[in-house]
Amino acid sequence: MKTVLITGATSGIGHATSLRLADAGRYRLILCGRRSDRLRALETELASKCPVVTCGFDMRDREAMVTALETLPDEFAAVDVLINNAGNAHGLEPIHEGSLQDWDAMLDINVKALLAITRLVSPGMVERKSGQILNIGSIAAKESYPNGAVYCGSKAAVDAITQGMRMDLHAFGIRVGAIHPGMVETEFSLVRFKGDGDRADAVYRGLQPLTADDIARTVQWVIEQPEHVVIADLVVLPTAQASATRVQRG
Ligand code: NDP
Ligand code: 8X3
């Protein structure tokens, strides 16, 4: 039974992935996020399906991250699969109007926290000469779009870091790859627009976006490839989306 750590398990893609992997019954799950009520509910819901622990910490709080990982129960301590999913966009403004606070949040969570947790988990993989790291990037990693320079930059960094990680870790038999989704209807836009539900809904109006479970299914497919296969880089779009900026509505 492999141990899988999922960041951002309280919502959207991470939540759907937790449900799918629990249903598979083949994984020990470590589920992370800040919202403790949701973590408690997840633990209660999934406990009958698989071994599960939850870790409530802010990805921006490095000390809390270290403590959470260092105090995992023994049977969860060796992480086989790290799914770096936690992340968000904050704001959608041109570069001359954007908020430095929003930029800090995106770079801290999407990039620096992904690096920090990988730094904590990967030495064990190196020691055991096995493991898998799957980063959730974005179509925004592949193409920048207007008003999204910093979010797109954070995801381009994830793309570049994924390639570098793969080069550093492949000698140890560790598989590293990324999935880059297009539009997925989750809490993503609600967070980007700071709780403005109408603005968030408008993002998906008149088209069929991906569901969180579409990406969860893809995650499961990626991590269930035979040991000699690495899915290195995968862009997954809704049919209604041809690029970061080209969507078909109505
Ligand atoms: P959601 O907003 O639904 O989920 C984001 C998750 O990240 C939540 O579980 C949240 O947990 C966690 N998270 C955010 N900030 C922190 C933090 N500071 N500390 C700990 N956990 C945090 O969004 P998605 O599911 O859509 O996003 C998941 C990933 O997919 C992100 O990396 C996003 O950039 C990427 N993505 C999303 C797309 C989309 O269209 N939705 C498309 C392409 C990529 P909590 O709030 O409890 O801490
Ligand atoms: C989230 C999708 O197109 O808003 O990464 O950047 S997009």
Coordinates of C-alpha atoms and ligand atoms in Angstrom, one line a residue:
M1 CA 0.0 0.0 0.0
K2 CA 1.6 3.3 -1.1
T3 CA 1.5 6.4 1.1
V4 CA 0.2 9.5 -0.8
L5 CA 0.5 13.1 0.5
I6 CA -1.9 15.5 -1.1
T7 CA -1.7 19.3 -0.4
G8 CA -4.8 21.3 -0.8
A9 CA -7.1 18.4 0.0
T10 CA -9.9 20.5 1.5
S11 CA -11.3 21.7 -1.8
G12 CA -11.5 21.3 -5.6
I13 CA -8.9 19.1 -7.3
G14 CA -7.2 18.0 -4.1
H15 CA -10.5 17.0 -2.5
A16 CA -11.7 15.1 -5.5
T17 CA -8.3 13.3 -5.7
S18 CA -8.6 12.3 -2.0
L19 CA -12.0 10.8 -2.6
R20 CA -10.9 8.9 -5.7
L21 CA -7.7 7.5 -4.1
A22 CA -9.7 6.5 -1.0
D23 CA -12.2 4.7 -3.1
A24 CA -9.4 2.8 -4.8
G25 CA -8.5 1.3 -1.4
R26 CA -4.9 0.9 -2.3
Y27 CA -3.4 4.0 -0.6
R28 CA -2.6 5.4 2.8
L29 CA -3.5 9.1 2.6
I30 CA -2.0 12.2 4.2
L31 CA -4.4 15.0 3.5
C32 CA -3.3 18.7 4.0
G33 CA -5.0 22.0 4.1
R34 CA -5.8 24.9 6.4
R35 CA -9.5 24.4 7.0
S36 CA -9.7 22.1 10.0
D37 CA -13.5 21.5 9.9
R38 CA -13.1 20.2 6.3
L39 CA -10.1 18.1 7.2
R40 CA -12.1 16.5 10.1
A41 CA -15.0 15.8 7.8
L42 CA -12.7 14.2 5.2
E43 CA -11.0 12.0 7.9
T44 CA -14.4 10.8 9.1
E45 CA -15.7 10.2 5.6
L46 CA -12.7 8.3 4.4
A47 CA -11.6 6.4 7.5
S48 CA -13.7 3.3 6.6
K49 CA -12.1 3.1 3.1
C50 CA -8.4 3.5 3.8
P51 CA -5.8 4.5 6.4
V52 CA -6.0 8.3 6.5
V53 CA -4.4 11.2 8.6
T54 CA -5.0 14.9 8.2
C55 CA -2.5 17.7 8.7
G56 CA -3.8 21.2 9.2
F57 CA -1.3 23.9 8.5
D58 CA -0.8 27.0 6.4
M59 CA 1.6 26.2 3.5
R60 CA 3.2 29.7 4.1
D61 CA 4.1 28.7 7.7
R62 CA 7.3 26.7 7.2
E63 CA 7.6 25.8 10.9
A64 CA 4.1 24.4 11.0
M65 CA 4.8 22.4 7.8
V66 CA 7.9 20.9 9.3
T67 CA 6.1 20.1 12.6
A68 CA 3.2 18.5 10.7
L69 CA 5.5 16.2 8.6
E70 CA 7.8 15.4 11.5
T71 CA 4.9 14.3 13.7
L72 CA 3.2 12.0 11.2
P73 CA 2.3 8.5 12.7
D74 CA 5.1 6.0 11.9
E75 CA 3.1 4.1 9.3
F76 CA 2.6 7.4 7.3
A77 CA 6.2 8.7 7.6
A78 CA 7.5 7.3 4.3
V79 CA 5.8 9.2 1.6
D80 CA 5.7 7.3 -1.7
V81 CA 3.7 9.8 -3.8
L82 CA 3.7 13.6 -3.2
I83 CA 0.9 15.5 -5.0
N84 CA 1.8 19.2 -4.9
N85 CA -1.6 20.6 -5.6
A86 CA -2.3 23.4 -3.1
G87 CA -2.3 26.8 -4.8
N88 CA -4.5 29.6 -6.0
A89 CA -4.7 32.8 -8.0
H90 CA -5.2 36.0 -6.0
G91 CA -6.5 38.9 -8.1
L92 CA -6.6 39.6 -11.8
E93 CA -5.1 42.9 -12.5
P94 CA -2.7 44.5 -15.0
I95 CA 0.9 44.6 -13.7
H96 CA 0.8 48.3 -12.9
E97 CA -2.3 47.9 -10.7
G98 CA -1.7 44.5 -9.0
S99 CA -1.5 44.1 -5.2
L100 CA 1.9 43.2 -3.8
Q101 CA 0.1 41.2 -1.1
D102 CA -1.6 39.1 -3.8
W103 CA 1.7 38.5 -5.5
D104 CA 3.4 37.4 -2.3
A105 CA 0.6 35.0 -1.6
M106 CA 0.8 33.4 -5.1
L107 CA 4.6 33.1 -5.1
D108 CA 4.7 31.9 -1.5
I109 CA 2.1 29.2 -1.9
N110 CA 2.3 28.2 -5.6
V111 CA 6.1 28.2 -5.7
K112 CA 7.9 28.5 -2.4
A113 CA 5.7 26.2 -0.4
L114 CA 5.8 23.6 -3.2
L115 CA 9.6 23.8 -3.0
A116 CA 9.6 23.6 0.8
I117 CA 7.4 20.5 1.1
T118 CA 9.3 18.8 -1.7
R119 CA 12.6 19.6 0.1
L120 CA 11.1 17.9 3.2
V121 CA 9.7 14.8 1.5
S122 CA 12.2 14.1 -1.3
P123 CA 15.2 13.0 0.9
G124 CA 13.3 10.0 2.1
M125 CA 12.5 9.1 -1.5
V126 CA 16.1 9.4 -2.5
E127 CA 17.1 7.2 0.5
R128 CA 14.6 4.6 -0.5
K129 CA 15.4 5.0 -4.2
S130 CA 11.7 5.2 -5.2
G131 CA 8.9 7.7 -5.2
Q132 CA 6.8 10.0 -7.3
I133 CA 6.2 13.7 -7.3
L134 CA 3.3 15.1 -9.2
N135 CA 2.9 18.9 -9.5
I136 CA -0.3 20.6 -10.4
G137 CA 0.7 23.4 -12.8
S138 CA -1.8 25.1 -15.1
I139 CA -2.4 26.0 -18.8
A140 CA -1.2 29.4 -17.3
A141 CA 2.3 27.8 -17.1
K142 CA 2.4 27.4 -20.8
E143 CA 0.9 30.7 -21.9
S144 CA 0.6 34.0 -20.0
Y145 CA -2.6 35.9 -20.3
P146 CA -3.5 39.6 -19.7
N147 CA -3.8 40.6 -16.0
G148 CA -2.4 37.3 -14.9
A149 CA 1.3 37.9 -15.2
V150 CA 2.2 36.8 -11.6
Y151 CA -0.2 33.8 -11.4
C152 CA 1.1 32.7 -14.8
G153 CA 4.7 33.4 -13.7
S154 CA 4.1 31.2 -10.6
K155 CA 2.9 28.4 -12.7
A156 CA 5.6 28.8 -15.3
A157 CA 8.0 28.4 -12.3
V158 CA 6.2 25.2 -11.4
D159 CA 6.7 23.9 -14.9
A160 CA 10.4 24.8 -14.9
I161 CA 10.9 23.4 -11.4
T162 CA 9.2 20.2 -12.4
Q163 CA 11.7 19.7 -15.2
G164 CA 14.6 20.5 -12.9
M165 CA 13.3 18.1 -10.2
R166 CA 13.0 15.3 -12.7
M167 CA 16.7 15.8 -13.8
D168 CA 17.9 15.8 -10.1
L169 CA 15.8 12.8 -9.0
H170 CA 15.6 10.4 -12.0
A171 CA 19.0 8.9 -11.0
F172 CA 17.2 7.6 -7.8
G173 CA 14.3 6.1 -9.7
I174 CA 12.0 8.9 -8.6
R175 CA 9.3 9.8 -11.1
V176 CA 8.5 13.5 -11.5
G177 CA 5.8 15.1 -13.7
A178 CA 3.1 17.7 -13.9
I179 CA -0.5 18.0 -14.9
H180 CA -1.5 21.4 -16.3
P181 CA -5.3 21.8 -16.3
G182 CA -7.3 24.4 -18.1
M183 CA -10.5 25.7 -16.6
V184 CA -11.7 23.6 -13.7
E185 CA -14.8 24.7 -11.8
T186 CA -13.7 24.7 -8.1
E187 CA -13.3 27.4 -5.5
F188 CA -10.4 28.7 -7.6
S189 CA -12.2 31.7 -9.1
L190 CA -14.0 32.5 -5.9
V191 CA -10.6 32.8 -4.2
R192 CA -9.2 34.8 -7.2
F193 CA -12.0 37.3 -6.9
K194 CA -12.0 37.3 -3.1
G195 CA -15.4 35.8 -2.5
D196 CA -17.3 37.6 -5.4
G197 CA -19.5 34.7 -6.4
D198 CA -21.0 36.5 -9.5
R199 CA -17.6 37.2 -10.9
A200 CA -16.5 33.7 -10.2
D201 CA -19.6 32.1 -11.8
A202 CA -19.1 34.3 -14.9
V203 CA -15.7 32.6 -15.6
Y204 CA -17.6 29.3 -16.4
R205 CA -20.8 30.8 -17.9
G206 CA -21.8 29.4 -21.3
L207 CA -19.2 26.6 -21.4
Q208 CA -18.6 23.2 -19.8
P209 CA -15.5 23.4 -17.7
L210 CA -13.6 20.5 -16.4
T211 CA -14.7 19.1 -13.0
A212 CA -12.3 18.6 -10.2
D213 CA -13.0 14.8 -10.6
D214 CA -11.8 15.0 -14.3
I215 CA -8.4 16.0 -12.9
A216 CA -8.6 13.6 -10.0
R217 CA -9.1 10.8 -12.5
T218 CA -6.1 12.0 -14.5
V219 CA -4.0 12.1 -11.3
Q220 CA -5.0 8.5 -10.5
W221 CA -4.1 7.4 -14.0
V222 CA -0.7 9.1 -13.8
I223 CA 0.2 7.6 -10.4
E224 CA -1.0 4.1 -11.5
Q225 CA 1.3 3.9 -14.5
P226 CA 3.8 1.0 -14.3
E227 CA 7.0 1.9 -12.5
H228 CA 9.0 2.3 -15.7
V229 CA 6.6 4.9 -17.1
V230 CA 6.7 8.7 -16.3
I231 CA 3.9 10.9 -17.4
A232 CA 6.2 14.0 -17.5
D233 CA 3.9 16.8 -18.7
L234 CA 0.2 16.7 -19.4
V235 CA -2.1 19.5 -20.5
V236 CA -5.8 18.8 -19.8
L237 CA -8.3 21.2 -21.2
P238 CA -12.1 21.3 -21.4
T239 CA -13.2 20.7 -25.0
A240 CA -14.6 24.3 -25.0
Q241 CA -11.1 25.7 -24.3
A242 CA -8.4 25.8 -27.0
S243 CA -5.8 27.9 -25.2
A244 CA -5.4 30.0 -22.0
T245 CA -7.4 32.8 -23.7
R246 CA -9.5 31.1 -26.4
V247 CA -12.8 29.6 -25.1
Q248 CA -16.0 28.8 -26.9
R249 CA -19.1 30.0 -25.1
G250 CA -22.8 29.4 -25.9
Ligands
NDP1 P1 -9.4 25.4 -4.7 O1 -9.4 26.8 -4.3 O2 -10.7 24.7 -4.9 O3 -8.5 24.5 -3.8 C1 -7.2 25.0 -3.4 C2 -6.7 24.2 -2.2 O4 -5.4 24.7 -1.9 C3 -7.6 24.2 -1.0 O5 -7.6 22.9 -0.5 C4 -6.8 25.1 -0.1 O6 -7.0 24.6 1.3 C5 -5.4 24.9 -0.5 N1 -4.6 26.0 -0.1 C6 -4.6 27.3 -0.6 N2 -3.8 28.1 0.1 C7 -3.3 27.4 1.1 C8 -2.4 27.6 2.1 N3 -1.9 28.9 2.3 N4 -2.0 26.7 3.0 C9 -2.5 25.4 2.8 N5 -3.4 25.1 1.8 C10 -3.7 26.0 1.0 O7 -8.7 25.3 -6.2 P2 -8.3 24.2 -7.2 O8 -8.7 22.8 -6.7 O9 -8.9 24.6 -8.5 O10 -6.7 24.3 -7.3 C11 -5.8 23.3 -7.0 C12 -4.6 23.5 -7.9 O11 -4.9 23.5 -9.3 C13 -3.9 24.9 -7.7 O12 -2.5 24.7 -7.7 C14 -4.4 25.7 -8.9 O13 -3.5 26.7 -9.2 C15 -4.4 24.6 -9.9 N6 -5.2 24.8 -11.1 C16 -6.6 25.1 -11.0 C17 -7.3 25.3 -12.2 C18 -8.7 25.7 -12.1 O14 -9.2 26.2 -13.1 N7 -9.4 25.5 -11.0 C19 -6.7 25.2 -13.5 C20 -5.3 24.9 -13.5 C21 -4.6 24.7 -12.3 P3 -7.4 25.6 2.5 O15 -8.1 26.8 2.0 O16 -8.2 24.7 3.4 O17 -6.1 25.9 3.1
8X3_2 C1 -6.2 28.2 -13.6 C2 -6.7 28.3 -14.9 O1 -6.8 29.7 -17.0 O2 -7.5 30.7 -14.9 O3 -4.8 27.9 -13.6 O4 -5.2 30.3 -15.3 S1 -6.5 29.8 -15.6

